[in-house]
GROMACS .gro file of C-alpha atoms in nm:
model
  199
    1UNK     CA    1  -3.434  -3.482  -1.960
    2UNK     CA    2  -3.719  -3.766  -1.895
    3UNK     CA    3  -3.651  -3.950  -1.601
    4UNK     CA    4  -3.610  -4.268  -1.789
    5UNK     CA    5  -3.320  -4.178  -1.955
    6UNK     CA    6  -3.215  -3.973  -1.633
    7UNK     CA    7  -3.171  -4.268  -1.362
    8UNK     CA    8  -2.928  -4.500  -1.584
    9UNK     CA    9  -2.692  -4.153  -1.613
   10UNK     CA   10  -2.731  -4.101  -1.210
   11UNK     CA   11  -2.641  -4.436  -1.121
   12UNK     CA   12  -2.334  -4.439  -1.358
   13UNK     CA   13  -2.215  -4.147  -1.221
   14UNK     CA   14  -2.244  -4.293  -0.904
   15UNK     CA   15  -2.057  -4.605  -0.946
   16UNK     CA   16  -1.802  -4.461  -1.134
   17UNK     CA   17  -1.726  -4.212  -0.813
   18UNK     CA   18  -1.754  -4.502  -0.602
   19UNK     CA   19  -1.481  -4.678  -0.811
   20UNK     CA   20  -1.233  -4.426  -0.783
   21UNK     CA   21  -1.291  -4.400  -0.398
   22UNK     CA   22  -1.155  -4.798  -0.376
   23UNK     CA   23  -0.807  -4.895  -0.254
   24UNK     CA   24  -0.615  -4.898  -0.628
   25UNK     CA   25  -0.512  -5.269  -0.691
   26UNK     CA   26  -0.213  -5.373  -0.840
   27UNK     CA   27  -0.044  -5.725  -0.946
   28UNK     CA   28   0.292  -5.725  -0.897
   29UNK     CA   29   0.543  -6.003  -1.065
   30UNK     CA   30   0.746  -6.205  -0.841
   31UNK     CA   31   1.073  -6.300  -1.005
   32UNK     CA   32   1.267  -6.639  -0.939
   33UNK     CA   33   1.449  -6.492  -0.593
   34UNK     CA   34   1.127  -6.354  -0.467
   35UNK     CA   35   1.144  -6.024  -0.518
   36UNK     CA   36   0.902  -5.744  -0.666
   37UNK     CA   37   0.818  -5.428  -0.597
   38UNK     CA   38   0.460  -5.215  -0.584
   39UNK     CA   39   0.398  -4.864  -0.604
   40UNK     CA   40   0.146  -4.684  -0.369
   41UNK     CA   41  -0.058  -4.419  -0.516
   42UNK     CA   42  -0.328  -4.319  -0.232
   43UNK     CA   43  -0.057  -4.281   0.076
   44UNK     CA   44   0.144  -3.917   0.147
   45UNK     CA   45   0.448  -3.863  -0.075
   46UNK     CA   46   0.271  -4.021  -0.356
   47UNK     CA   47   0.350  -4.229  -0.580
   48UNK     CA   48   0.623  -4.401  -0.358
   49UNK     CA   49   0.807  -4.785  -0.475
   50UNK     CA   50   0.845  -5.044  -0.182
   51UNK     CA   51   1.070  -5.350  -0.262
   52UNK     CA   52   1.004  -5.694  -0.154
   53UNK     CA   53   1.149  -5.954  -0.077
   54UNK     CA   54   0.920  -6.326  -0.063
   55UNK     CA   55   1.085  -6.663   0.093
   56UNK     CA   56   0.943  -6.917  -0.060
   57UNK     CA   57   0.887  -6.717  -0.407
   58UNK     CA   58   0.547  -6.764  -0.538
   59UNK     CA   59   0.730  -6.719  -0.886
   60UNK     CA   60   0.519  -6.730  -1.159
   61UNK     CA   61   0.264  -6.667  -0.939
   62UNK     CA   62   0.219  -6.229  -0.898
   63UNK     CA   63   0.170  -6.055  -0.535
   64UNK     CA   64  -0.165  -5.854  -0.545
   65UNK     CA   65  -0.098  -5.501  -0.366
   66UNK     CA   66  -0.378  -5.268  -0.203
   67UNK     CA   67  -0.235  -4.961  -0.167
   68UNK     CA   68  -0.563  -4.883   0.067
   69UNK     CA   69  -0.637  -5.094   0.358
   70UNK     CA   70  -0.910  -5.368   0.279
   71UNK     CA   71  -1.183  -5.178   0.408
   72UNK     CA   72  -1.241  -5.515   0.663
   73UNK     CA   73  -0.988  -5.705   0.853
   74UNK     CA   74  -1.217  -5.981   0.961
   75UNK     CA   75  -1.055  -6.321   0.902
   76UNK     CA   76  -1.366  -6.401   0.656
   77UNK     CA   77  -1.336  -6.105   0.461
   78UNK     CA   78  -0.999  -6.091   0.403
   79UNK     CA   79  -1.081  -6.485   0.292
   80UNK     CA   80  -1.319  -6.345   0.025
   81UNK     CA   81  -1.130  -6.058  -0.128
   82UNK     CA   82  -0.806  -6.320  -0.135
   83UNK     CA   83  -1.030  -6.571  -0.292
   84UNK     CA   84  -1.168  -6.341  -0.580
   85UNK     CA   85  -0.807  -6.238  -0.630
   86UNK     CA   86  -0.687  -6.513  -0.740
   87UNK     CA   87  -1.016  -6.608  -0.892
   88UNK     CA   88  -1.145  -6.930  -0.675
   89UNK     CA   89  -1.417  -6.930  -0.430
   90UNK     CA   90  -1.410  -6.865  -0.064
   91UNK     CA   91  -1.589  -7.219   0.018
   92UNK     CA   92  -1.240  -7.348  -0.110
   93UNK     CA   93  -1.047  -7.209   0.149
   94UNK     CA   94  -1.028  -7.257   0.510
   95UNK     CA   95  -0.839  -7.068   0.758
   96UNK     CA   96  -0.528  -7.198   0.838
   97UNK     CA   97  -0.339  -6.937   1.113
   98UNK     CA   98  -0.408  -6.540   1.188
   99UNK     CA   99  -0.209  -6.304   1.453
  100UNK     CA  100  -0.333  -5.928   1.507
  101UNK     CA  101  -0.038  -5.869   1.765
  102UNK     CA  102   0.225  -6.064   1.636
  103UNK     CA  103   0.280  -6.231   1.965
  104UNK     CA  104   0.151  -6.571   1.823
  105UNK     CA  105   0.289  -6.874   1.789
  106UNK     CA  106   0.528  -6.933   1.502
  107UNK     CA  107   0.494  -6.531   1.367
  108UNK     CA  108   0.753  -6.295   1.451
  109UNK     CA  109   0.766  -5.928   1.345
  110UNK     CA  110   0.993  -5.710   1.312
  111UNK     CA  111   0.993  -5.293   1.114
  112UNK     CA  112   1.141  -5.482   0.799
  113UNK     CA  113   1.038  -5.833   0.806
  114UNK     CA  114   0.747  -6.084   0.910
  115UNK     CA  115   0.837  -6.435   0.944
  116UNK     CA  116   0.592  -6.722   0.992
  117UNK     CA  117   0.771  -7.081   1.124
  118UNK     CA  118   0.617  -7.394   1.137
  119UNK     CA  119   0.261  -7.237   1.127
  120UNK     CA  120  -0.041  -7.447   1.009
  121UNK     CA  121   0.045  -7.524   0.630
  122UNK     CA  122  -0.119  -7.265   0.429
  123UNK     CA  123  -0.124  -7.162   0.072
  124UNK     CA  124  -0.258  -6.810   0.065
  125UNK     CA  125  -0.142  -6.494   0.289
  126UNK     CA  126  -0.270  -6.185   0.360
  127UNK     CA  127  -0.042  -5.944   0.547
  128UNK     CA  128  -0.165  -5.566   0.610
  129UNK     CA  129   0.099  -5.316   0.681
  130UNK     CA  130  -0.065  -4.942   0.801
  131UNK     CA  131  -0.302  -4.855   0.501
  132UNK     CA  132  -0.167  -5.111   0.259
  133UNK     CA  133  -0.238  -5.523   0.187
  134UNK     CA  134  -0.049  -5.772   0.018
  135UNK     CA  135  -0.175  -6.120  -0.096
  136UNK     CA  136   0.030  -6.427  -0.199
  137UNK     CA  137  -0.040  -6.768  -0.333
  138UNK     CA  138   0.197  -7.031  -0.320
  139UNK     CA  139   0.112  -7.323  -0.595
  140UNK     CA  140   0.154  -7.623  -0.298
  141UNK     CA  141   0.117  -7.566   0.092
  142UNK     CA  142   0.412  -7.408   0.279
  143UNK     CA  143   0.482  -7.423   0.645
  144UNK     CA  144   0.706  -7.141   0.636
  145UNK     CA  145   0.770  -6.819   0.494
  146UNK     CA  146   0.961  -6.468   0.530
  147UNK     CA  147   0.866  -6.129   0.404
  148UNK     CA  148   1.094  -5.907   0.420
  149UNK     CA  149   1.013  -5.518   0.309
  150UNK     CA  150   1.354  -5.399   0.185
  151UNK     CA  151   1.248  -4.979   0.264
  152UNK     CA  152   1.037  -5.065   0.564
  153UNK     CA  153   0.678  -5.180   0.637
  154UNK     CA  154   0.494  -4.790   0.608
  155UNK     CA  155   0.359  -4.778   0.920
  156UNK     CA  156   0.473  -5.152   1.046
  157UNK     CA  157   0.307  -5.448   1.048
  158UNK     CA  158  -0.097  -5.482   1.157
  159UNK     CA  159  -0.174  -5.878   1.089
  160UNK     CA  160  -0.156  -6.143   0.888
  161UNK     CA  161  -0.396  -6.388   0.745
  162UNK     CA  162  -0.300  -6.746   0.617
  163UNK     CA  163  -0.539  -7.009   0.438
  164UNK     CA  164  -0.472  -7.356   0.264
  165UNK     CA  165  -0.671  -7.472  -0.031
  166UNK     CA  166  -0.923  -7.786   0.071
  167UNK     CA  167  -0.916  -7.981  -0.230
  168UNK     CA  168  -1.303  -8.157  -0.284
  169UNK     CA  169  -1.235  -8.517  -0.110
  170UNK     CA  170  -1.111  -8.741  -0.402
  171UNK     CA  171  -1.217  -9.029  -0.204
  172UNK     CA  172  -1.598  -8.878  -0.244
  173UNK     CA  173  -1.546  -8.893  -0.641
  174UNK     CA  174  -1.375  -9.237  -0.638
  175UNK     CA  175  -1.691  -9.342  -0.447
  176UNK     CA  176  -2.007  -9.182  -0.618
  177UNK     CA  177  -1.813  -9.312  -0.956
  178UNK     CA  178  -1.799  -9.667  -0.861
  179UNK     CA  179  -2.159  -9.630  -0.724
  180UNK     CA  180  -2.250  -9.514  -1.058
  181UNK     CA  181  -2.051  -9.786  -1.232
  182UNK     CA  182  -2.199 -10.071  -1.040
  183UNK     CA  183  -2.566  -9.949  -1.076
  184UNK     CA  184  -2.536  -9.952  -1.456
  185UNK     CA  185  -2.309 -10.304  -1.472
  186UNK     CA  186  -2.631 -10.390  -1.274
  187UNK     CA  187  -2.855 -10.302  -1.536
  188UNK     CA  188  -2.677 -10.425  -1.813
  189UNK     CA  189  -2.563 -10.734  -1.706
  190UNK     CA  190  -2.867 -10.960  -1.560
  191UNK     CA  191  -2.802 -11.342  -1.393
  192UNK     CA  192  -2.864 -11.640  -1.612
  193UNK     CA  193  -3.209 -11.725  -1.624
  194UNK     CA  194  -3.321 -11.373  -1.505
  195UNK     CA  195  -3.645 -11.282  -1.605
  196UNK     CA  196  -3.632 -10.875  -1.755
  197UNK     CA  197  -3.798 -10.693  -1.516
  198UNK     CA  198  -4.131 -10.546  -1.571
  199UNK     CA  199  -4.106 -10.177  -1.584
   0.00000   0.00000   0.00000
């Protein structure tokens, strides 16, 4: 085999093993109550169905289930991997509240159910539960929510990560458009008696 042909074959092989060493992803359907349900394939007992229950549903908006542990919990991490999840950027969100212990303000936790109260408005969570993650986007900023794992959390609750959507300032737009309009009413429209300006 010449060892042209030979690296592209190696490094396929190699990402294809490194794709099926990943946390398997899945999108789960919320329906109008807030409930759905995932299916872990990596955890013992395999495959095993949770049920869920979400308060506020994110209806039509899915759930997105890890049945691995993000690989890191880091507040700016998680912010990535919820970002490209949903398909915006991470520049777009900012944090809004975390809790690794769940004795924070506003977040109580219990074996079947995590419930945030009058937190900083956010409009993504991330919640990991032992070796699993679930993500959540709501389609206007909520205050409040309830989770509620109808079997159980496997292994109980670990954290939770919230963030809320900062739209770009409309007040910058408003601006740098009446900037622009004013610089060409300038040039268009000249005072009586101007003289055109030499270029």
């Amino acid at each position: 085999m010449s060892l042209p042909l030979f690296r592209p074959i190696l490094l396929a092989s190699v990402l294809a093993l490194a794709g099926a060493a990943q946390a398997a992803t899945m999108t789960a359907p919320v329906d109008a109550s807030g409930n759905f349900t995932v299916t872990d394939t990596t955890g013992p007992g395999t495959p095993r169905t949770y049920s869920f229950r979400i308060d506020p549903t994110t209806a039509p908006t899915p759930s997105i289930y890890y049945d691995n542990s993000v690989p890191d919990q880091s507040v700016a991490d998680i912010k990535i991997d919820i970002a490209a999840a949903y398909s915006t950027t991470a520049a777009r969100l900012s944090t809004a509240s975390t809790c690794d212990s769940f004795n924070c303000p506003g977040a109580t936790a219990s074996s079947t159910q995590l419930t945030l109260r009058s937190v900083s408005p956010f409009d993504y969570l991330a919640v990991n539960f032992g070796a699993n993650e679930l993500f959540f986007h709501w389609a206007s900023p909520i205050q409040n929510a309830v989770l509620t794992a109808v079997n159980g959390f496997p292994e109980g609750l670990t954290n939770y990560r919230s963030y809320l959507t900062t739209p770009v300032p409309g007040a910058l737009a408003l601006f740098l458009g009446a900037l622009g309009f004013l610089g060409l009413r300038r040039k268009v429209v000249q005072p009586r008696g101007a003289e055109p300006m030499a270029a």
